[in-house]
Every structure is written in C-alpha cells, then in structure tokens.
Coordinates of C-alpha atoms and ligand atoms in Angstrom, one line a residue:
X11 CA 0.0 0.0 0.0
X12 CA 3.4 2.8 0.9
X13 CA 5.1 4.2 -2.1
X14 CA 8.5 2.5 -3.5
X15 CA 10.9 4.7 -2.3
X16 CA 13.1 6.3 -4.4
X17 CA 14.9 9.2 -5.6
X18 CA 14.1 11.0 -9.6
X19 CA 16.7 12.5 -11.1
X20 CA 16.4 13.3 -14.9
X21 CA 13.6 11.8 -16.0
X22 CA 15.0 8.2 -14.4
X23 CA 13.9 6.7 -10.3
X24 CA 16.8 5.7 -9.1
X25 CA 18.6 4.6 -5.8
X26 CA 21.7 7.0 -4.1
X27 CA 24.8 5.8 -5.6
X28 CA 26.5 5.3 -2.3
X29 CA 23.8 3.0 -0.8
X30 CA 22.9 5.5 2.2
X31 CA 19.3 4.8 3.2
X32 CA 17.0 5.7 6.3
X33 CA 14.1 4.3 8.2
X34 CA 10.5 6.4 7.1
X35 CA 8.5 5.4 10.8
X36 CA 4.8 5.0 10.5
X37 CA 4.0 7.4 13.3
X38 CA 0.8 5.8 14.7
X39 CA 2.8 2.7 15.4
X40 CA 6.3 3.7 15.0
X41 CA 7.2 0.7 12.5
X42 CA 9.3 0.6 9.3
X43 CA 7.1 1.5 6.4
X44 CA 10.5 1.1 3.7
X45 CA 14.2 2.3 3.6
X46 CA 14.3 6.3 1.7
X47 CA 17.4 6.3 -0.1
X48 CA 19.9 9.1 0.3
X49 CA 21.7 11.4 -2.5
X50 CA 25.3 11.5 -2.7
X51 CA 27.4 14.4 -3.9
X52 CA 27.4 12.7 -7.8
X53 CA 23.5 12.0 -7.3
X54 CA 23.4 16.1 -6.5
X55 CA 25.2 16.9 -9.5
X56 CA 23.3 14.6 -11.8
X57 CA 20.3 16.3 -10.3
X58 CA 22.3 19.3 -11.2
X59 CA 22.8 19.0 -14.2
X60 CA 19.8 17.8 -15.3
X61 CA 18.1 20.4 -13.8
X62 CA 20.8 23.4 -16.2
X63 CA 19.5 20.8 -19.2
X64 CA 15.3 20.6 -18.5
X65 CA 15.2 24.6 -17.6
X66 CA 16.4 25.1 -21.4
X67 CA 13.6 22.6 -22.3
X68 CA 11.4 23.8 -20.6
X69 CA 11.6 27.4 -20.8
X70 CA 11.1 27.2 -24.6
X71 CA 7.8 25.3 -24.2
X72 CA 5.2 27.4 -24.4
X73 CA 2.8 28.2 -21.4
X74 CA -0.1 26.5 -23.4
X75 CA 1.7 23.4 -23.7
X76 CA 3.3 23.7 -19.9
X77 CA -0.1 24.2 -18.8
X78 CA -1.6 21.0 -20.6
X79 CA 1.4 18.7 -18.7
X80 CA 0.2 20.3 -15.3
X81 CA -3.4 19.8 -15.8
X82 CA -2.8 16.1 -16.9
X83 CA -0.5 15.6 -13.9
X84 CA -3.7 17.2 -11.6
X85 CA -5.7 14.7 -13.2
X86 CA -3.9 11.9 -12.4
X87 CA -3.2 12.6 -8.8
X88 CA -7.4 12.7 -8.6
X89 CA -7.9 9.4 -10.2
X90 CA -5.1 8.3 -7.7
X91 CA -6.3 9.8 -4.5
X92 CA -7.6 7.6 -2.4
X93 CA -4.3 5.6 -2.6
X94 CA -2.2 8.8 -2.3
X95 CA -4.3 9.9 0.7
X96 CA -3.4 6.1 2.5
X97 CA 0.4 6.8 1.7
X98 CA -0.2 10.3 3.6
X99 CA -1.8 9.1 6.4
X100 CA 0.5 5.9 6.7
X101 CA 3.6 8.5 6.9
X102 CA 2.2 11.6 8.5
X103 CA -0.5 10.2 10.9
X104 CA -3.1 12.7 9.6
X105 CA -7.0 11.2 9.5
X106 CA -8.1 10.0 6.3
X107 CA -10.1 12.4 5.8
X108 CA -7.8 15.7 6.1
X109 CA -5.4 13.6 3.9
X110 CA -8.2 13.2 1.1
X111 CA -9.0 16.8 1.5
X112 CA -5.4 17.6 1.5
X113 CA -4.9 15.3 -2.3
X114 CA -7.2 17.2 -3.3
X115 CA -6.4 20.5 -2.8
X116 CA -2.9 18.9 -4.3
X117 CA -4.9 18.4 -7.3
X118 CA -6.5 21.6 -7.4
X119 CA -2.6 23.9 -7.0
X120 CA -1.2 22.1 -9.6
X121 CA -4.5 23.0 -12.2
X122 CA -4.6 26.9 -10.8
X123 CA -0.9 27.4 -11.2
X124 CA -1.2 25.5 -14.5
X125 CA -3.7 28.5 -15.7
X126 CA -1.8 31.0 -14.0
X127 CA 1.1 30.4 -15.8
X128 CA -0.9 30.5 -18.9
X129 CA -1.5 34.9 -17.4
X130 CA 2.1 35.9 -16.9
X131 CA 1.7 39.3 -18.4
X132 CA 4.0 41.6 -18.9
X133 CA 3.4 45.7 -19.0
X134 CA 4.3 48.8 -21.0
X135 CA 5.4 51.5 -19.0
X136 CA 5.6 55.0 -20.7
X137 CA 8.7 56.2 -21.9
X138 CA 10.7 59.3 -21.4
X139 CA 11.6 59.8 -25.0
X140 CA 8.4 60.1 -27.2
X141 CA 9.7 56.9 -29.6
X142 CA 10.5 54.9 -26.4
X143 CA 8.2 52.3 -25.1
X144 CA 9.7 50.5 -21.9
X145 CA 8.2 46.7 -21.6
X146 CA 8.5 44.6 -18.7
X147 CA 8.3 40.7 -19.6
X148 CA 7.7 38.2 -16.8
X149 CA 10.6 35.3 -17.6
X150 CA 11.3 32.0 -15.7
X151 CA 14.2 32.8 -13.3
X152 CA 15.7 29.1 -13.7
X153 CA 16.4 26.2 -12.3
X154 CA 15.1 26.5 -8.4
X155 CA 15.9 24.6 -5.2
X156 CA 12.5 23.8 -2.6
X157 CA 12.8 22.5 0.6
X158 CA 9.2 21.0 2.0
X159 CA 8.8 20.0 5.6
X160 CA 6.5 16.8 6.8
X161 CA 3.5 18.2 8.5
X162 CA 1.5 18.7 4.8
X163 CA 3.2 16.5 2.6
X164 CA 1.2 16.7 -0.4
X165 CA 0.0 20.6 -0.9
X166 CA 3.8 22.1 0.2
X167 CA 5.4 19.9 -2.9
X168 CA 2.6 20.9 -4.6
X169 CA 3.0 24.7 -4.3
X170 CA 6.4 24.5 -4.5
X171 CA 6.3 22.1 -7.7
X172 CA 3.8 23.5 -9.3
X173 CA 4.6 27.0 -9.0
X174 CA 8.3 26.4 -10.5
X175 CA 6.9 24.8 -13.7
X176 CA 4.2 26.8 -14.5
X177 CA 6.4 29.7 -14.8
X178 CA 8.8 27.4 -16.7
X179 CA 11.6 26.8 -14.5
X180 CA 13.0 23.4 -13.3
X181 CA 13.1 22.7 -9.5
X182 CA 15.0 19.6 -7.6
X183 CA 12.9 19.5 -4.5
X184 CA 14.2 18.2 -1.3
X185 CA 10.7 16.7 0.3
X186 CA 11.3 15.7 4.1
X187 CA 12.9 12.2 4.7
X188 CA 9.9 11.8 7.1
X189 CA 7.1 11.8 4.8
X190 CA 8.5 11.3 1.2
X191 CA 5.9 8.8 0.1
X192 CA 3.1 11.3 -1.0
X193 CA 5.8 13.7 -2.8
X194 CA 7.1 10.9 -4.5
X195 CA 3.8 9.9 -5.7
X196 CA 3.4 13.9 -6.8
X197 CA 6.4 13.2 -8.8
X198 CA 5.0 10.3 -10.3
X199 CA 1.9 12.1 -11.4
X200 CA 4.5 14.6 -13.8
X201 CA 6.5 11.4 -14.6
X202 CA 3.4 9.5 -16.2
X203 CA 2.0 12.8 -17.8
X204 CA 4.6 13.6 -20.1
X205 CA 6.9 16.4 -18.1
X206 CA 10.3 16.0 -20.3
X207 CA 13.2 14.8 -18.1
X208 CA 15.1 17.2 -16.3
X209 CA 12.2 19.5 -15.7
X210 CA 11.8 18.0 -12.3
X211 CA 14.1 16.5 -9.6
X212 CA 13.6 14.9 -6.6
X213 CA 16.7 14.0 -3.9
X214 CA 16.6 13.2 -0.2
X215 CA 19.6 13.2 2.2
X216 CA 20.9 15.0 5.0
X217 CA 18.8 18.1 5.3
X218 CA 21.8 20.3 5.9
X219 CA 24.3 18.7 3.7
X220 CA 21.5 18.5 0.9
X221 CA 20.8 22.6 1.0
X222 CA 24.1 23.4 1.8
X223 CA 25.1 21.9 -1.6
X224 CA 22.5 23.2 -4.0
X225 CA 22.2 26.5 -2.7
X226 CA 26.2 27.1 -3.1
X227 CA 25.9 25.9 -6.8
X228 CA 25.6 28.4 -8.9
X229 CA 23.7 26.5 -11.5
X230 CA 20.5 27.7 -8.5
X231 CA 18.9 30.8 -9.0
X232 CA 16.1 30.6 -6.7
X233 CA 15.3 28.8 -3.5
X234 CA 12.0 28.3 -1.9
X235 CA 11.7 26.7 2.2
X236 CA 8.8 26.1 4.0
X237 CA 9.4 24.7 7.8
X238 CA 10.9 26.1 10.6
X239 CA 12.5 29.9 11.6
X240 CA 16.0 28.9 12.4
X241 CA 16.3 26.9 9.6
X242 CA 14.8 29.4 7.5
X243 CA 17.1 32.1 8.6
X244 CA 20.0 29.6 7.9
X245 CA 18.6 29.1 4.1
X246 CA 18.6 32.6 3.5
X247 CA 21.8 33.6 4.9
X248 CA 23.2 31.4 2.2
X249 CA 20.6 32.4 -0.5
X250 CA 21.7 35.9 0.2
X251 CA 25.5 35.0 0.1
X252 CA 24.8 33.7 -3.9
X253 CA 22.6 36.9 -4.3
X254 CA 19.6 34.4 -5.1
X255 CA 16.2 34.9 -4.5
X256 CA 14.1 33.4 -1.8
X257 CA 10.7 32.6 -0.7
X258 CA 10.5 31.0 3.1
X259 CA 6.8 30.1 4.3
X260 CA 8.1 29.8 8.5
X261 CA 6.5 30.0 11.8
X262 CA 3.3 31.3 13.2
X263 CA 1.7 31.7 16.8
X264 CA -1.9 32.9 15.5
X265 CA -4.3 34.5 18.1
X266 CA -7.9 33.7 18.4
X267 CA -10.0 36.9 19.6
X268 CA -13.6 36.4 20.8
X269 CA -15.3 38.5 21.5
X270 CA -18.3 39.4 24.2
X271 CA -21.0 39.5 21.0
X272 CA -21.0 36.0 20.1
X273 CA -22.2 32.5 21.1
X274 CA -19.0 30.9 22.8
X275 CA -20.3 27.5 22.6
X276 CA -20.7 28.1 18.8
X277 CA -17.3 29.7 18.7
X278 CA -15.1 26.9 21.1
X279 CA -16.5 24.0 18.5
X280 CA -15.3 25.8 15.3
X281 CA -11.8 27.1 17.3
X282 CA -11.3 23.3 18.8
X283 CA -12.0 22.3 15.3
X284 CA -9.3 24.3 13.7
X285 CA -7.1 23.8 16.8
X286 CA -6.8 20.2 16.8
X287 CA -7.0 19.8 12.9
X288 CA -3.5 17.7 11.6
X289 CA -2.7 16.9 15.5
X290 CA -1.8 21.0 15.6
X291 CA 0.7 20.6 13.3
X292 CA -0.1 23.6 11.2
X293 CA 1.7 27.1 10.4
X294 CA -1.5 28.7 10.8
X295 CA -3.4 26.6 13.4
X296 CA -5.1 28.6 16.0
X297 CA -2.9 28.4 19.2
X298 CA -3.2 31.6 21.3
X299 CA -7.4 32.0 22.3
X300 CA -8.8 35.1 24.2
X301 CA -12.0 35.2 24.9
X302 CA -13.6 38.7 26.2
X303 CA -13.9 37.7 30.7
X304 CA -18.5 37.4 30.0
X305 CA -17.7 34.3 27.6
X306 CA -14.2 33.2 28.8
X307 CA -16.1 30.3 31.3
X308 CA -18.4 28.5 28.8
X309 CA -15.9 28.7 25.9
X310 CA -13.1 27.3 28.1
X311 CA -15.9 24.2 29.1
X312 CA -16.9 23.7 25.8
X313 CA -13.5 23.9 24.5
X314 CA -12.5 21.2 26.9
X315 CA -15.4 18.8 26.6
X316 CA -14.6 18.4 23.1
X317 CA -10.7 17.9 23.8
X318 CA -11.6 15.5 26.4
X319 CA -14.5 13.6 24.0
X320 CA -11.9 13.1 21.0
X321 CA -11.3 10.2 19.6
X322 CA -7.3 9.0 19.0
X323 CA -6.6 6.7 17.2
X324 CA -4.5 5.5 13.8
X325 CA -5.6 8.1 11.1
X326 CA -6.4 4.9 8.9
X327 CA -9.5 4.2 10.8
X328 CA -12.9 5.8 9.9
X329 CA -13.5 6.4 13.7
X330 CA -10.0 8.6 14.4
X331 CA -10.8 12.4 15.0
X332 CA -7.3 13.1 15.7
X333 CA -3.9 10.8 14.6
X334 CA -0.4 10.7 16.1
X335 CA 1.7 13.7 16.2
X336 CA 4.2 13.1 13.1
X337 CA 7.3 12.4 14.9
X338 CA 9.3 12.0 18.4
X339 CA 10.1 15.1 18.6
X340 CA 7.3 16.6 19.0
X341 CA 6.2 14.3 21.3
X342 CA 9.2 16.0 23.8
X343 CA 8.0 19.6 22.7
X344 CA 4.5 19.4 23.7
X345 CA 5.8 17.6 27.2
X346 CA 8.2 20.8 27.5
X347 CA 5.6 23.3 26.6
X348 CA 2.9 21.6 29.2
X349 CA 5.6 20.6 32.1
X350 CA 6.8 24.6 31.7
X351 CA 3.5 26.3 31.3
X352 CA 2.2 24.0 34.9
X353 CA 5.3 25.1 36.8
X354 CA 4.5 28.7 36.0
X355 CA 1.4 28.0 37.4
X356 CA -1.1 26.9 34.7
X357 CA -3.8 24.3 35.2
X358 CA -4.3 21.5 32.6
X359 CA -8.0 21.5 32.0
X360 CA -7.7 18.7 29.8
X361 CA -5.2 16.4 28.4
X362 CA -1.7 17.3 28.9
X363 CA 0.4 13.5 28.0
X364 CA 1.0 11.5 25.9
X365 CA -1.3 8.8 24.8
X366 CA -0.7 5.1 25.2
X367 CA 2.8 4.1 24.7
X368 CA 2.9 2.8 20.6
X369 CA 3.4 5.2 18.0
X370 CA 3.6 9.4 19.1
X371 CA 0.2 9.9 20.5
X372 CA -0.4 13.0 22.7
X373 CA -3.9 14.1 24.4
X374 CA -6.0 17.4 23.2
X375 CA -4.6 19.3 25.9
X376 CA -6.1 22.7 27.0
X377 CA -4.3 25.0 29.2
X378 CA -6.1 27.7 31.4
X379 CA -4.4 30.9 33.8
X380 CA -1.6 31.0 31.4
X381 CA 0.9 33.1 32.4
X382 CA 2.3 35.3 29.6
X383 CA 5.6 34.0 30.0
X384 CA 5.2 30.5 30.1
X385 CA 6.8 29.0 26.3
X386 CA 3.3 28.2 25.4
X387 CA 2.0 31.7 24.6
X388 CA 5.9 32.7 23.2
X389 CA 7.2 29.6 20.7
X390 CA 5.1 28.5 18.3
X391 CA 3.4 25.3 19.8
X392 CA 2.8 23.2 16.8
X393 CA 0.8 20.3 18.2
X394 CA -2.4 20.1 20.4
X395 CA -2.0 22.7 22.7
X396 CA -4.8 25.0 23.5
X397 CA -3.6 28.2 26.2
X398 CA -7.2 29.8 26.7
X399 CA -7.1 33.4 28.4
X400 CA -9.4 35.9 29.7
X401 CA -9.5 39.5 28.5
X402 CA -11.3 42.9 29.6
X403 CA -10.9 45.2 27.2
X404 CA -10.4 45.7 22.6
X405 CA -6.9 47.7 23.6
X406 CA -5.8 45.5 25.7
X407 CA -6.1 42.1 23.5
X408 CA -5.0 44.0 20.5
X409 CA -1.9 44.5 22.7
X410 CA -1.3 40.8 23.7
X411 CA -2.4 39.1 20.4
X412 CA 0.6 41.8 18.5
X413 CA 2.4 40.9 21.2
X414 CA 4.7 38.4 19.3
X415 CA 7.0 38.9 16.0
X416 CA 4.9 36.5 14.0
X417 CA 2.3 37.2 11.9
X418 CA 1.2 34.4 9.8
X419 CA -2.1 34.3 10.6
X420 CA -5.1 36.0 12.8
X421 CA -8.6 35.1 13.7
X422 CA -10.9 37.1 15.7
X423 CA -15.0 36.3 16.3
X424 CA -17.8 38.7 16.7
X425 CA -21.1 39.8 15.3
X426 CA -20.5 43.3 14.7
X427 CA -18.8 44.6 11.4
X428 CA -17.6 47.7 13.6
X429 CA -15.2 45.6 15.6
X430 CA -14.5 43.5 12.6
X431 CA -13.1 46.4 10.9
X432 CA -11.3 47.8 14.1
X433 CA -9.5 44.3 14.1
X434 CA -8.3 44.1 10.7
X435 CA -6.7 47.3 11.0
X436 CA -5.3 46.9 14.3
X437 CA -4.0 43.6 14.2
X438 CA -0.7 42.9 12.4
X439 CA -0.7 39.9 10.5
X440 CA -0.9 38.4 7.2
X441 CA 2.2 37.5 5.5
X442 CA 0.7 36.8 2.0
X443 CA -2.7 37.4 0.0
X444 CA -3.9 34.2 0.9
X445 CA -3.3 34.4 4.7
X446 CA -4.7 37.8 5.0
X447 CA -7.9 36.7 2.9
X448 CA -8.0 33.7 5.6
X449 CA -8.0 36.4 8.1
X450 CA -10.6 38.1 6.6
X451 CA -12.6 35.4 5.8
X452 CA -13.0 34.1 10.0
X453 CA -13.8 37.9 10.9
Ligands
NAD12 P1 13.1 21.7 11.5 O1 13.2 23.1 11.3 O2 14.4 21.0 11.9 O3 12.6 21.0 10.1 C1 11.6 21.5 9.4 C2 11.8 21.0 7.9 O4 12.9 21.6 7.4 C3 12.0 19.5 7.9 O5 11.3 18.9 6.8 C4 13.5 19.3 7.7 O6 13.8 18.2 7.0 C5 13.8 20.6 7.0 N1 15.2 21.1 7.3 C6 15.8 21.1 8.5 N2 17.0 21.6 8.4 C7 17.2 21.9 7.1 C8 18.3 22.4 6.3 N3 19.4 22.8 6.9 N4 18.1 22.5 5.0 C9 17.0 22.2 4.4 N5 15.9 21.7 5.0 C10 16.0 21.5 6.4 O7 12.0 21.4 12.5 P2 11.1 20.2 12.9 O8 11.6 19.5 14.1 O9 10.9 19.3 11.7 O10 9.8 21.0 13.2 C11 10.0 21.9 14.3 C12 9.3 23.2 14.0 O11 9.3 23.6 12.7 C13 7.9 23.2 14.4 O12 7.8 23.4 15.8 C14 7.3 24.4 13.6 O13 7.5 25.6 14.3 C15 8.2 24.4 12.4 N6 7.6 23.9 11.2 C16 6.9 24.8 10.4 C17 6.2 24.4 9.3 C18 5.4 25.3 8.5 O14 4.5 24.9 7.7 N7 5.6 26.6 8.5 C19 6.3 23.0 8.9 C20 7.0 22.2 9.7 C21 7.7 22.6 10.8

C-alpha cells in the first residue's frame, strides 16, 4: 500500500549511488514502512545537471503546452487519491479524511498554477523619449531549489512544484525524509503525464548537507523553504551570500480573539475544530485563544469537553478524529511546553500527556491561567495545545495578540462589522494574499 521509495533524477527513479538509506516510521505505530534512499554528492550533481539541461527545455515550451502537462499531472493525482491519501496518512498520521481533503487540494494547486502560468503578463510603462516604449516581460528565473517539511506533505510539494513549472523553471525539490511517500507519488503524477526529463528532480539526504550543496551551486537561481524559523534564517543567509532569491513560508503563533457578542459555545467547537485539525501541526493553526472575561467560562468548558471527548486513534481508521503527532520530537516539545506552562502555574484543563505508549500519541490538551511568560503563549506550539485566556478590554487584547514577531495568521470572532473592521486594522498579521484573505474570511 506505501510508495516505493526512491529518488528521480532526470527523468529516471533511481537509488543513491553510495547505498545511504533511512528508516521512514509509521508514526501511529512507530514501524518501518520502507528504507528512503539518500543522495550522494554525484547523485546532486546529476540532479544538477539535469536540472541546467530541462530549464532550457522547458523554458522554450510554451505556457499553453506547460499548462496542458500540469493539468494532466492534476488529473492523475485525482484518479489516484484515495491511494495517495493512504500513503499520507501511513507516513504523516493525519486522519483519512484531512489527507483526502489535503490530495485534493494537491490536485487543485497544480490545475490553478497551470492557468496562471498561462497569465504571466508583462506591462508597457511610458517612456521618457516620445519613440521609447519601456516593456516589462515576466521570464522563468531558472532552475530553483524547494525544501518541504512533513506536516502537509502533499499541498507544500505541490506549491512549490507547481509554482516552478508553470512559470517554466525546473526545481530539484528536497521533500522531508519523514514523509516522502506522497511527494514521490506527486512526482510520479508529472512522470506519467509527459513532463520532459530534467524539468523536475527529486533528492533526499541530510537536510543540511543537501541545502548546503545546491544553494552554493551556482547552477540555482532561486530557492524556496517552507518549515521552521531557524532553519529558515539559515537558508537565507546562504541564498543571500549567492545573491539568489528566496521565498520561506516559516512560523506562526496565531491569536484567536472572541469577542463578548458571540455565542462561545458556537465559537469553542469551530476554534477546537481548527485547533486540533493535523494533530496542531499547522503554520496557521489557531494556538493563542482570548476570549472577552463574559464568555471566557463556557468557551473554556466547551472547548474542553470536546478535547476530552476526541477520539485517537491510527488516522487509517474511519473512527479517528485526531492521529499521532508526526514524529518523536514533538512528542518532547508538547511535554516541554505543558511541564513549563504547569510550573508557571497553569492548570491542565484537559489532556496534557501522551497517549498510550505505541506510535507518538499525545492528548487534546487545554491549558487555562496561562501566564504570559510561560513558552506556550511565546514559541510556536505546533501540536495540540490550547492556552485559553481571559480579557477585559479591545486595547488590551490587541496589545497581547501583537504581542509576538509572527504574523502568519489572525482570527478574531464577533457579530459586529464595527469591531471587525477595528481588528483588521489593528491587528498585524498576514504574510501573504492568501493568509490575510483567511484572516478576513474568519472575521
Ligand atoms: P526543522 O526546522 O528542523 O525541520 C523542518 C523541515 O525543514 C524538515 O522537513 C527538515 O527536513 C527541513 N530542514 C531542516 N534543516 C534543514 C536544512 N538545513 N536545509 C533544508 N531543510 C532543512 O524542525 P522540525 O523539528 O521538523 O519542526 C519543528 C518546528 O518547525 C515546528 O515546531 C514548527 O515551528 C516548524 N515547522 C513549520 C512548518 C510550516 O509549515 N511553517 C512546517 C514544519 C515545521
């Protein structure tokens, strides 16, 4: 039922030449689902080099003809997704059902950046000189390096994929060694629709070594990370070293605002909803929640019935609400975040430890009389971890939810367009069109 694992390198799946492989752990029973193999330094240069070889390919085939590749590839990954969205959930613990929706939505990047590459316009801009017309054409940039973390391993590739090719560049994309089965299967879905060799490359290895490598050649022009802040930081430091280009997606601490004019019951089963969707494990989950002091007391119930009522279990089974956590590590995180936020004096209102002792289970934990400067409320949690706090006044919570340098994402909740407004211009977040439009869209 996994993937055969394997890396693609010009057109051709092949092993690393050295032999280097690693375990990929099921993380709902922490077994062996297959050995990932790893690319040595001639397996990066063959990636390379194919990679200098499709962007000339490619960047002569006209959008039109790009576009029909993509949309073929798109098609493909629907007729596969049920068996893409077992290899997901086998690898990332998700539920079944937030890795179908998640295929899909793979599906659906692929098609939209397909047509959007079909609308790279250029512009005239007037001219000094009245014989002068000035144009600006949009070209492809080149061969690009992506780097794609485990927590949505089919819609980050995607983006990231997808995005290089429609604008006709070629990409060798480092998935993560922890979920490689569903990017592999993305990879496939070019393969078997025609995308010319070259155009698209897919390694895995030591992170570090791996980025290191392809961001110092200077056959890269572009690199794109999505994952962590350090690590971000690191990537660019060397991106900006080569004077190439890059795009990092990193961390979020969002805060939930709700306010004294809406039902709180309502409200705690569409926050818990979002909170505990993918185990917590998303950039924009909703992790810091204040609720105006009239509704803070039936929110904070509700929001714990429902933590305490969820059902764990291997995302494979129909009856899961919320899978594993995706790795050991953040197994040890949430224990840090919980043991340090109850020392500071915190009270576990529901969960709070792990769950059984096979695979990396840990409880809906909800957290209550957080102190501001326990971790919880000031590193990005990234698991599920609710801190639920009381607040007075629209100053004040304006104040704590800016209170952080993140801004990925924001969500507030009330009935009144007036305070609506007053949010969105008060509240500093929104890294990209899409996030603020999310933002917008929950006000
Ligand atoms: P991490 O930063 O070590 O790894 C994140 C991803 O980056 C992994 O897939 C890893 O393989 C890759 N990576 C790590 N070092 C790299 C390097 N030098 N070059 C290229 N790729 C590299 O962290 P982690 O333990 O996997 O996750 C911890 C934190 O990362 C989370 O708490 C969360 O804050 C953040 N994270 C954010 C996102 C997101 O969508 N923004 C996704 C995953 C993790």
């Amino acid at each position: 039922m996994y993937e055969t694992l394997a890396m693609y390198i010009d057109g051709q799946w092949c092993q690393g030449s050295e032999g280097r492989t690693e375990d990929v752990l099921n993380p709902a029973t922490g077994a062996s689902l297959g050995r990932l193999p790893h690319a040595s330094r001639s397996d990066l240069d063959r990636a390379l080099e194919a990679a200098r070889k499709g962007f000339k390919v490619w960047r002569s085939t006209n959008a039109y003809e790009r576009a029909k590749v993509m949309r073929k590839a798109a098609d493909l990954i629907r007729q596969r997704q049920e068996h893409i969205s077992q290899i997901l959930t086998l690898e990332e613990g998700k539920v079944i059902a937030e890795a179908r929706l998640e295929v899909g939505t793979t599906a659906d990047i692929i098609e939209w950046m397909a047509e959007e590459g079909r609308r790279a316009y250029g512009r005239i801009i007037p001219g000094r000189a009245p014989n002068v017309r000035q144009m600006a054409i949009k070209e492809p940039i080149g061969a690009c390096a992506a780097f794609t973390p485990w927590n949505f391993p089919g819609i980050t590739p995607a983006r990231k994929v997808a995005g290089a090719i429609a604008a006709g560049c070629s990409l060798i994309i480092k998935a993560s060694e922890e979920t490689p089965g569903t990017c592999i299967a993305i990879v496939r879905a070019f393969h078997d629709a025609g995308l010319p060799a070259g155009v698209l490359n897919l390694v895995f290895g030591m992170p570090n070594d791996i980025s290191t490598y392809l961001i110092g050649s200077p056959t890269i022009r572009k690199i794109s990370f999505t994952g962590s802040i350090p690590v971000g930081k690191h990537l660019a430091k060397m991106a900006a070293d080569g004077m190439k280009k890059a795009t990092m997606e990193l961390g979020g601490h969002s805060p939930v605002i709700v306010f004294d004019d809406v039902d709180p019951v309502k409200v705690a089963d569409m926050a818990a909803a979002g909170k505990y969707r993918n185990a917590g494990q998303v950039c924009i989950a909703p992790t810091r929640f204040f609720v105006h002091e009239s509704n803070y007391k039936k929110f904070a119930e509700r929001f714990t019935e429902i933590a305490k009522g969820m059902k764990l279990g291997n995302g494979l089974e129909a009856s899961s609400q919320m899978g594993p956590l995706a790795n050991a590590r953040r197994i040890g995180a949430m224990e840090n975040f919980v043991g340090d936020a109850k020392a500071k004096g915190a009270k576990i209102a529901a969960g709070g430890e792990r769950h059984g002792n096979e695979g990396y289970f840990f409880r809906p934990t909800v957290l209550t009389d957080v102190p501001p400067d326990a971790k919880v409320l000031n590193d990005e949690p990234f698991g599920p971890v609710a801190p639920i706090m009381p607040f007075k006044t629209f100053d004040e919570v304006i104040e704590r939810a800016n209170a952080l340098p993140f801004g990925l994402a924001a969500y507030a909740f009330t009935n009144s367009t007036k305070t609506a407004t007053a949010v969105a211009n008060e509240i500093e977040s929104g890294r990209s069109e899409e996030h603020t439009s999310e933002l917008q869209s929950r006000l």
